């Protein structure tokens, strides 16, 4: 499989190339040159497969030329054999129409594990082939950092430096990073905000002193391999609910547009998806774009769903490219003007292509709390607030679906990751699952770094390559 950039001028790369590159050299994002398609018979033949086997079947066309079927299958068994639930992503029924797809059974209790655990193994495989090493530098406001650290801890060819704003991530999130004791894991508590930490990381990627000695890599959701891994659970859930004979709808708590774009990919591959509901909190740039064609960025309002507090959704560019007719030069121009003015109107083709499959809704904090209360009272389910945003949107738009279409809300985090917001909504404090239960008993390790860029850079340069 070859991959092309959404901005049209970076070279096409194979799967190994896009996995290691992350962002394309023209500033665009990589997408497959064409969508692989499964016929109804091929989808029917996936019924009953265990998750690792299904994952290998669904991802095979995307990795063709870079991994053999046997290599891919071995990686999938290694990665998904260790999740906290045998089904990996189990479905739970809420009522006649509503279902939850639990994506939080990985090591850090959020859906990001499903993709990052795979990405860690892919890095190790491809780096071994090239006899190279990779230094990952990232900034996190919570979920991505812990999932990335857990994904690469103990790997031989990868090391990770994760910057978090000191005192500004939750105790659970910090401990999920700082209690991981592996020689290739470095936690840096930075003086300042998440934006400061993020600015340091971006600057390292253009700093010759750093780039001259380290092979720097990133793990954010612009990496194609992460989206590919997320396509699998749309297949797993739709098959259980009757696909390919029956269509299924999804509501997806959305921030960077990665998880819901994976649903779009599943539909392109032939999975009968009736609708994808993009659920946002009050940071609703995507809801405005999809409902009114207005994609304009404002400031970020902090909410009880921090992983969805975004100004701009990087993966939305992939939809604009595909739905808008795959014109890289035109999109590069559109994105340049967006970067200058922080606003754009979707073209008719982009708006039309998006509205064929997507709908959207936004939930404020009162509405989110109400969804948590409903799930608790009506179905005995304790949800995390991100999932609550998704369920609110699902209930708001359920009446627009044809009768009999099951509506699946993606449960993106375990409620124990956000205990305060859950307790405020339903009066019950969720406990951490037993498998991470001694999180508060383990020793932490992190370096405290001043707020200036040089301090962060010197720490990375001083500690890289010693594992
Ligand atoms: C990252 C995250 C999201 C947003 O997912 P995107 O792929 O960025 O749209 C939603 N919920 C939780 C819990 C997350 O960690």
Coordinates of C-alpha atoms and ligand atoms in Angstrom, one line a residue:
X1 CA 0.0 0.0 0.0
X2 CA 1.2 3.5 -0.9
X3 CA 0.3 6.6 1.0
X4 CA 0.0 10.2 -0.3
X5 CA 0.1 13.5 1.6
X6 CA -3.1 15.6 1.9
X7 CA -1.1 18.6 0.7
X8 CA 0.1 16.9 -2.5
X9 CA 3.8 17.6 -2.6
X10 CA 5.5 15.2 -0.2
X11 CA 6.7 11.9 -1.7
X12 CA 4.4 8.9 -1.5
X13 CA 5.6 6.4 1.1
X14 CA 4.9 2.8 2.0
X15 CA 3.4 1.7 5.4
X16 CA 6.8 1.4 7.1
X17 CA 7.7 4.9 5.8
X18 CA 4.5 6.6 7.1
X19 CA 4.8 4.9 10.4
X20 CA 8.2 6.3 11.1
X21 CA 7.6 9.7 9.4
X22 CA 4.4 10.7 11.2
X23 CA 3.8 14.1 9.6
X24 CA 4.5 14.5 5.8
X25 CA 7.4 16.8 4.8
X26 CA 5.0 19.2 3.1
X27 CA 3.1 19.7 6.4
X28 CA 0.2 17.4 5.3
X29 CA -1.0 14.1 6.7
X30 CA -0.6 10.7 5.0
X31 CA -3.7 8.8 3.8
X32 CA -3.8 5.6 1.7
X33 CA -3.6 6.2 -2.0
X34 CA -6.9 4.3 -2.3
X35 CA -9.3 2.7 0.2
X36 CA -9.1 -1.1 0.3
X37 CA -12.6 -2.6 0.1
X38 CA -14.1 -5.8 1.6
X39 CA -17.2 -7.3 0.0
X40 CA -20.1 -8.5 2.1
X41 CA -18.9 -12.1 1.9
X42 CA -15.5 -11.1 3.2
X43 CA -17.1 -9.2 6.1
X44 CA -19.4 -12.1 6.9
X45 CA -16.3 -14.4 7.0
X46 CA -14.9 -12.2 9.8
X47 CA -17.7 -13.1 12.2
X48 CA -16.6 -14.9 15.3
X49 CA -12.9 -14.1 14.9
X50 CA -11.0 -13.3 18.1
X51 CA -10.0 -9.7 18.3
X52 CA -6.3 -10.2 17.4
X53 CA -7.2 -12.3 14.4
X54 CA -9.8 -9.8 13.3
X55 CA -7.3 -7.0 13.7
X56 CA -4.8 -8.7 11.4
X57 CA -7.5 -9.4 8.8
X58 CA -8.7 -5.7 8.8
X59 CA -5.3 -4.1 8.8
X60 CA -3.6 -6.5 6.3
X61 CA -4.4 -4.3 3.2
X62 CA -2.8 -1.2 4.8
X63 CA 0.5 -2.9 5.8
X64 CA 0.9 -4.9 2.5
X65 CA 4.5 -4.6 1.3
X66 CA 5.8 -3.7 4.8
X67 CA 4.7 -6.7 7.0
X68 CA 3.8 -10.2 6.0
X69 CA 0.5 -11.7 7.2
X70 CA 2.4 -13.8 9.7
X71 CA 4.4 -10.8 11.1
X72 CA 1.2 -8.8 11.5
X73 CA -0.7 -11.6 13.1
X74 CA 2.1 -12.2 15.6
X75 CA 2.2 -8.5 16.5
X76 CA -1.6 -8.4 17.0
X77 CA -1.5 -11.4 19.3
X78 CA 1.3 -9.9 21.3
X79 CA -0.4 -6.5 21.7
X80 CA -4.0 -7.5 22.2
X81 CA -3.4 -10.6 24.2
X82 CA -2.6 -8.4 27.3
X83 CA -5.7 -6.3 27.6
X84 CA -7.8 -6.4 30.7
X85 CA -10.8 -8.0 28.9
X86 CA -10.7 -11.1 26.7
X87 CA -12.9 -9.3 24.1
X88 CA -10.4 -6.4 24.1
X89 CA -13.3 -3.9 23.2
X90 CA -16.5 -5.4 24.7
X91 CA -20.0 -4.1 23.8
X92 CA -22.4 -3.4 26.6
X93 CA -26.2 -2.8 26.0
X94 CA -27.8 0.2 27.7
X95 CA -31.3 -0.1 26.3
X96 CA -33.2 -1.3 23.2
X97 CA -31.3 1.1 20.9
X98 CA -28.2 2.3 22.8
X99 CA -24.9 0.4 23.3
X100 CA -21.5 1.2 24.7
X101 CA -18.3 0.1 23.1
X102 CA -15.7 -0.1 26.0
X103 CA -12.3 1.0 24.7
X104 CA -10.7 1.4 28.1
X105 CA -9.4 -2.0 28.9
X106 CA -5.7 -1.2 28.0
X107 CA -3.0 -0.4 30.5
X108 CA -3.8 3.3 31.0
X109 CA -7.6 3.0 30.9
X110 CA -8.3 5.1 27.8
X111 CA -8.9 4.2 24.1
X112 CA -5.5 5.5 23.1
X113 CA -3.9 2.3 24.3
X114 CA -5.6 0.3 21.5
X115 CA -3.5 2.2 18.9
X116 CA -0.4 3.1 20.9
X117 CA 0.3 -0.4 22.1
X118 CA 0.4 -1.4 18.4
X119 CA 2.5 1.6 17.4
X120 CA 5.2 0.7 19.9
X121 CA 5.5 -2.8 18.4
X122 CA 5.6 -1.4 14.9
X123 CA 8.4 1.0 15.8
X124 CA 10.4 -1.8 17.3
X125 CA 9.9 -4.0 14.3
X126 CA 10.8 -1.4 11.7
X127 CA 13.8 0.0 13.7
X128 CA 15.2 -3.5 14.1
X129 CA 15.1 -4.0 10.3
X130 CA 16.9 -0.7 9.7
X131 CA 19.2 -1.1 12.7
X132 CA 18.2 2.3 14.0
X133 CA 17.0 3.9 17.2
X134 CA 14.3 6.4 17.8
X135 CA 13.9 9.1 20.4
X136 CA 10.3 10.1 21.0
X137 CA 9.7 13.6 22.5
X138 CA 6.2 14.6 23.4
X139 CA 4.1 16.9 25.5
X140 CA 1.0 15.8 27.2
X141 CA -1.9 17.2 29.1
X142 CA -2.8 13.7 30.3
X143 CA -4.0 10.7 28.4
X144 CA -1.6 10.5 25.4
X145 CA 1.5 10.7 27.5
X146 CA 0.7 7.8 29.8
X147 CA -0.5 5.6 26.9
X148 CA 2.7 6.4 24.9
X149 CA 4.9 5.7 27.8
X150 CA 3.2 2.3 28.5
X151 CA 3.5 1.5 24.8
X152 CA 7.2 1.8 24.6
X153 CA 8.4 1.1 28.2
X154 CA 11.2 -1.6 28.0
X155 CA 11.5 -1.5 24.2
X156 CA 15.1 -1.7 23.0
X157 CA 15.3 0.7 20.2
X158 CA 12.9 3.4 21.3
X159 CA 13.3 5.8 24.2
X160 CA 10.8 8.4 25.3
X161 CA 10.9 11.9 26.9
X162 CA 7.5 13.0 28.0
X163 CA 7.0 16.6 29.1
X164 CA 4.0 17.4 31.3
X165 CA 3.1 20.7 32.9
X166 CA 4.0 20.4 36.6
X167 CA 0.9 20.3 38.9
X168 CA -1.5 20.6 36.0
X169 CA -2.3 16.9 35.2
X170 CA -4.5 14.8 37.5
X171 CA -2.9 12.5 40.1
X172 CA -4.0 9.4 38.3
X173 CA -2.6 10.7 35.0
X174 CA 0.7 11.7 36.5
X175 CA 1.2 8.5 38.3
X176 CA 0.4 6.5 35.2
X177 CA 3.5 8.1 33.7
X178 CA 5.9 8.6 36.6
X179 CA 5.5 5.1 38.2
X180 CA 6.6 3.3 35.0
X181 CA 10.2 2.3 35.8
X182 CA 12.1 1.5 32.7
X183 CA 15.5 2.7 31.6
X184 CA 14.1 4.1 28.3
X185 CA 11.4 6.2 29.9
X186 CA 12.1 9.8 31.0
X187 CA 9.4 12.0 32.6
X188 CA 10.0 15.8 32.7
X189 CA 7.7 18.0 34.9
X190 CA 8.0 21.4 33.2
X191 CA 7.3 24.7 34.9
X192 CA 4.5 26.3 32.9
X193 CA 1.4 25.3 31.0
X194 CA 0.7 22.5 28.5
X195 CA 1.1 25.0 25.7
X196 CA 4.6 25.9 27.0
X197 CA 5.6 22.2 27.1
X198 CA 4.1 21.7 23.6
X199 CA 6.1 24.7 22.3
X200 CA 9.4 23.2 23.7
X201 CA 8.7 19.9 21.8
X202 CA 7.9 21.7 18.5
X203 CA 11.1 23.7 18.8
X204 CA 13.2 20.6 19.4
X205 CA 12.1 19.3 16.0
X206 CA 13.6 22.3 14.3
X207 CA 16.7 22.6 16.6
X208 CA 19.8 21.6 14.6
X209 CA 21.7 20.8 17.8
X210 CA 19.0 18.2 18.6
X211 CA 18.3 16.9 15.1
X212 CA 22.0 16.5 14.5
X213 CA 22.4 13.9 17.1
X214 CA 19.0 12.3 17.7
X215 CA 16.5 10.5 15.4
X216 CA 13.5 12.3 16.7
X217 CA 10.0 10.8 16.5
X218 CA 6.4 11.7 17.5
X219 CA 3.5 9.7 18.7
X220 CA 0.5 12.1 18.2
X221 CA -2.6 11.1 16.4
X222 CA -1.5 12.4 13.0
X223 CA 0.4 9.1 12.7
X224 CA -1.6 6.9 10.2
X225 CA -0.8 3.7 12.1
X226 CA -2.8 4.9 15.1
X227 CA -5.9 5.6 13.0
X228 CA -5.6 2.2 11.2
X229 CA -5.6 0.4 14.6
X230 CA -8.8 2.2 15.5
X231 CA -10.7 1.0 12.4
X232 CA -10.7 -2.5 13.9
X233 CA -13.1 -1.9 16.7
X234 CA -15.7 -0.5 14.3
X235 CA -15.6 -3.9 12.5
X236 CA -15.6 -5.8 15.8
X237 CA -18.7 -4.1 17.1
X238 CA -20.7 -3.9 13.9
X239 CA -20.1 -7.6 13.2
X240 CA -21.5 -8.4 16.7
X241 CA -24.6 -6.2 16.0
X242 CA -25.4 -8.0 12.7
X243 CA -23.2 -6.5 9.9
X244 CA -23.0 -6.8 7.0
X245 CA -26.8 -7.6 7.0
X246 CA -27.6 -4.7 9.3
X247 CA -26.3 -1.1 9.4
X248 CA -24.9 0.4 12.7
X249 CA -24.5 4.0 13.8
X250 CA -21.9 5.4 16.2
X251 CA -21.5 8.4 18.5
X252 CA -17.9 9.4 19.1
X253 CA -16.5 11.8 21.8
X254 CA -14.2 13.8 19.6
X255 CA -11.2 16.1 20.0
X256 CA -8.6 15.7 17.3
X257 CA -11.0 13.9 15.0
X258 CA -8.8 10.7 15.0
X259 CA -11.2 8.2 16.5
X260 CA -14.2 9.2 14.4
X261 CA -12.1 9.4 11.2
X262 CA -11.3 5.7 11.8
X263 CA -15.1 5.1 11.5
X264 CA -15.1 7.0 8.2
X265 CA -12.3 4.7 7.0
X266 CA -14.3 1.6 8.1
X267 CA -17.2 2.8 6.0
X268 CA -15.0 3.4 3.0
X269 CA -13.8 -0.2 3.4
X270 CA -17.3 -1.5 3.0
X271 CA -18.6 -1.7 6.6
X272 CA -22.3 -0.7 6.6
X273 CA -22.2 2.4 8.8
X274 CA -25.5 4.3 8.9
X275 CA -24.2 7.5 10.6
X276 CA -21.2 8.8 12.5
X277 CA -22.1 11.3 15.2
X278 CA -19.3 13.7 16.1
X279 CA -19.8 14.6 19.8
X280 CA -18.0 17.7 21.0
X281 CA -18.0 19.6 24.3
X282 CA -18.3 23.4 24.3
X283 CA -15.1 23.6 22.3
X284 CA -17.2 22.9 19.3
X285 CA -15.3 23.9 16.2
X286 CA -16.2 20.5 14.6
X287 CA -19.9 20.8 15.4
X288 CA -19.9 24.3 13.8
X289 CA -18.0 23.0 10.8
X290 CA -20.3 20.0 10.2
X291 CA -23.6 21.8 10.9
X292 CA -22.9 25.2 9.3
X293 CA -19.7 24.8 7.2
X294 CA -17.9 27.3 9.5
X295 CA -14.5 26.0 10.6
X296 CA -13.1 28.8 12.7
X297 CA -10.9 28.5 15.8
X298 CA -11.4 30.4 19.0
X299 CA -9.8 30.1 22.4
X300 CA -10.0 26.8 24.4
X301 CA -12.4 26.6 27.4
X302 CA -11.3 24.1 30.0
X303 CA -14.0 21.5 30.7
X304 CA -14.5 18.3 32.7
X305 CA -13.6 16.5 29.4
X306 CA -10.0 17.7 29.0
X307 CA -9.1 15.3 26.3
X308 CA -11.6 17.0 24.0
X309 CA -10.5 20.6 24.8
X310 CA -9.0 21.5 21.5
X311 CA -8.8 24.5 19.3
X312 CA -8.1 22.8 16.0
X313 CA -8.6 19.2 15.1
X314 CA -5.6 18.1 13.1
X315 CA -7.2 14.9 11.6
X316 CA -10.1 16.9 10.1
X317 CA -7.7 17.7 7.2
X318 CA -7.9 14.0 6.2
X319 CA -11.7 14.3 5.8
X320 CA -11.4 17.6 3.9
X321 CA -8.9 15.9 1.5
X322 CA -10.9 12.8 0.9
X323 CA -14.4 14.3 0.8
X324 CA -13.2 17.3 -1.2
X325 CA -12.0 15.2 -4.2
X326 CA -8.3 14.6 -3.1
X327 CA -6.9 17.8 -4.6
X328 CA -3.7 18.2 -2.6
X329 CA -2.6 21.5 -4.1
X330 CA -6.0 23.1 -3.5
X331 CA -6.1 21.8 0.1
X332 CA -2.5 23.1 0.8
X333 CA -3.8 26.5 -0.3
X334 CA -6.9 26.2 1.9
X335 CA -4.8 25.2 4.9
X336 CA -2.3 28.0 4.4
X337 CA -5.1 30.5 4.5
X338 CA -6.6 28.8 7.5
X339 CA -3.3 29.0 9.4
X340 CA -3.1 32.7 8.6
X341 CA -6.7 33.7 9.4
X342 CA -7.8 30.8 11.8
X343 CA -11.0 30.5 9.8
X344 CA -12.3 28.8 6.6
X345 CA -15.5 27.9 4.8
X346 CA -15.8 24.3 3.6
X347 CA -16.1 23.9 -0.2
X348 CA -19.4 22.5 -1.4
X349 CA -17.7 19.2 -2.2
X350 CA -16.2 19.0 1.3
X351 CA -19.5 19.9 3.0
X352 CA -21.5 17.5 0.9
X353 CA -19.0 14.6 1.3
X354 CA -19.1 15.1 5.1
X355 CA -22.8 15.4 5.5
X356 CA -23.4 12.1 3.6
X357 CA -22.1 10.2 6.7
X358 CA -21.5 12.6 9.6
X359 CA -23.9 14.4 12.0
X360 CA -22.8 16.3 15.0
X361 CA -24.0 17.6 18.4
X362 CA -22.4 19.5 21.3
X363 CA -22.8 19.0 25.1
X364 CA -22.2 21.5 27.8
X365 CA -21.3 20.3 31.4
X366 CA -24.9 20.2 32.6
X367 CA -25.9 18.0 29.6
X368 CA -22.9 15.8 30.1
X369 CA -23.8 15.3 33.7
X370 CA -27.4 14.4 32.7
X371 CA -26.1 11.7 30.4
X372 CA -24.0 10.2 33.2
X373 CA -27.1 10.2 35.5
X374 CA -29.3 8.6 32.8
X375 CA -26.7 5.8 32.2
X376 CA -26.4 5.2 36.0
X377 CA -30.1 5.2 36.7
X378 CA -31.4 3.4 33.6
X379 CA -28.7 0.9 33.0
X380 CA -26.5 0.8 36.1
X381 CA -23.4 1.9 34.1
X382 CA -20.9 4.4 35.5
X383 CA -19.5 6.4 32.6
X384 CA -16.5 8.8 32.3
X385 CA -17.4 12.4 31.3
X386 CA -16.0 12.0 27.7
X387 CA -18.2 9.1 27.2
X388 CA -21.0 11.2 28.7
X389 CA -20.6 13.8 25.9
X390 CA -20.9 11.0 23.4
X391 CA -24.0 9.5 25.0
X392 CA -25.6 12.9 25.2
X393 CA -25.1 13.4 21.4
X394 CA -26.4 9.9 20.8
X395 CA -29.6 10.6 22.7
X396 CA -30.0 14.0 21.0
X397 CA -29.8 12.5 17.5
X398 CA -31.2 9.0 18.0
X399 CA -34.6 10.0 16.6
X400 CA -33.0 10.9 13.2
X401 CA -31.9 7.3 12.5
X402 CA -34.1 4.8 10.7
X403 CA -35.9 2.4 13.0
X404 CA -34.0 -0.6 14.3
X405 CA -30.5 0.8 13.7
X406 CA -28.3 0.2 16.8
X407 CA -26.5 3.2 18.1
X408 CA -23.1 2.6 19.7
X409 CA -21.4 5.3 21.9
X410 CA -17.7 4.9 22.1
X411 CA -16.6 4.7 25.8
X412 CA -13.2 6.4 25.5
X413 CA -12.0 6.3 29.1
X414 CA -12.6 4.4 32.3
X415 CA -14.6 6.5 34.8
X416 CA -11.9 6.1 37.5
X417 CA -9.6 8.4 35.4
X418 CA -11.9 11.3 36.1
X419 CA -13.3 10.5 39.6
X420 CA -14.2 14.0 40.7
X421 CA -16.4 14.8 37.7
X422 CA -18.1 11.4 38.0
X423 CA -18.7 11.8 41.7
X424 CA -20.2 15.3 41.2
X425 CA -22.6 13.9 38.6
X426 CA -23.9 10.7 40.2
X427 CA -22.7 10.8 43.8
X428 CA -20.5 7.8 43.4
X429 CA -16.7 7.7 43.3
X430 CA -15.5 5.1 40.8
X431 CA -12.6 2.8 41.9
X432 CA -9.6 2.0 39.8
X433 CA -9.7 -1.5 38.4
X434 CA -7.7 -4.1 40.3
X435 CA -5.0 -4.4 37.6
X436 CA -3.8 -0.8 38.2
X437 CA -4.8 -0.8 41.8
X438 CA -1.4 -0.2 43.4
X439 CA -0.9 3.0 41.4
X440 CA -0.9 5.1 44.6
X441 CA 1.5 2.7 46.3
X442 CA 4.3 2.8 43.7
X443 CA 7.3 5.2 43.8
X444 CA 7.3 8.0 41.3
X445 CA 10.3 9.2 39.2
X446 CA 10.5 12.4 37.3
X447 CA 12.8 15.3 36.7
X448 CA 11.7 18.8 37.6
X449 CA 12.7 21.3 34.9
X450 CA 12.6 25.1 34.8
X451 CA 10.3 26.9 32.3
X452 CA 12.9 27.8 29.7
X453 CA 13.5 25.9 26.4
X454 CA 17.2 25.4 27.0
X455 CA 16.6 23.5 30.3
X456 CA 14.3 21.0 28.5
X457 CA 16.6 20.6 25.5
X458 CA 19.7 20.1 27.6
X459 CA 18.0 17.5 29.7
X460 CA 17.0 15.5 26.6
X461 CA 20.5 15.8 25.1
X462 CA 22.1 14.9 28.4
X463 CA 20.0 11.8 28.9
X464 CA 19.4 10.4 25.4
X465 CA 21.0 7.2 24.3
X466 CA 22.2 6.0 27.7
X467 CA 19.7 3.2 28.1
Ligands
LIG1 C1 -8.1 11.5 23.1 C2 -9.4 11.3 23.7 C3 -10.6 11.7 23.0 C4 -10.6 12.4 21.7 O1 -10.2 11.5 20.6 P1 -9.8 12.1 19.2 O2 -9.3 10.9 18.4 O3 -8.7 13.1 19.5 O4 -11.0 12.8 18.6 C5 -11.8 11.5 23.6 N1 -11.9 10.9 24.9 C6 -10.8 10.5 25.6 C7 -10.9 9.9 26.9 C8 -9.5 10.7 25.0 O5 -8.4 10.4 25.7

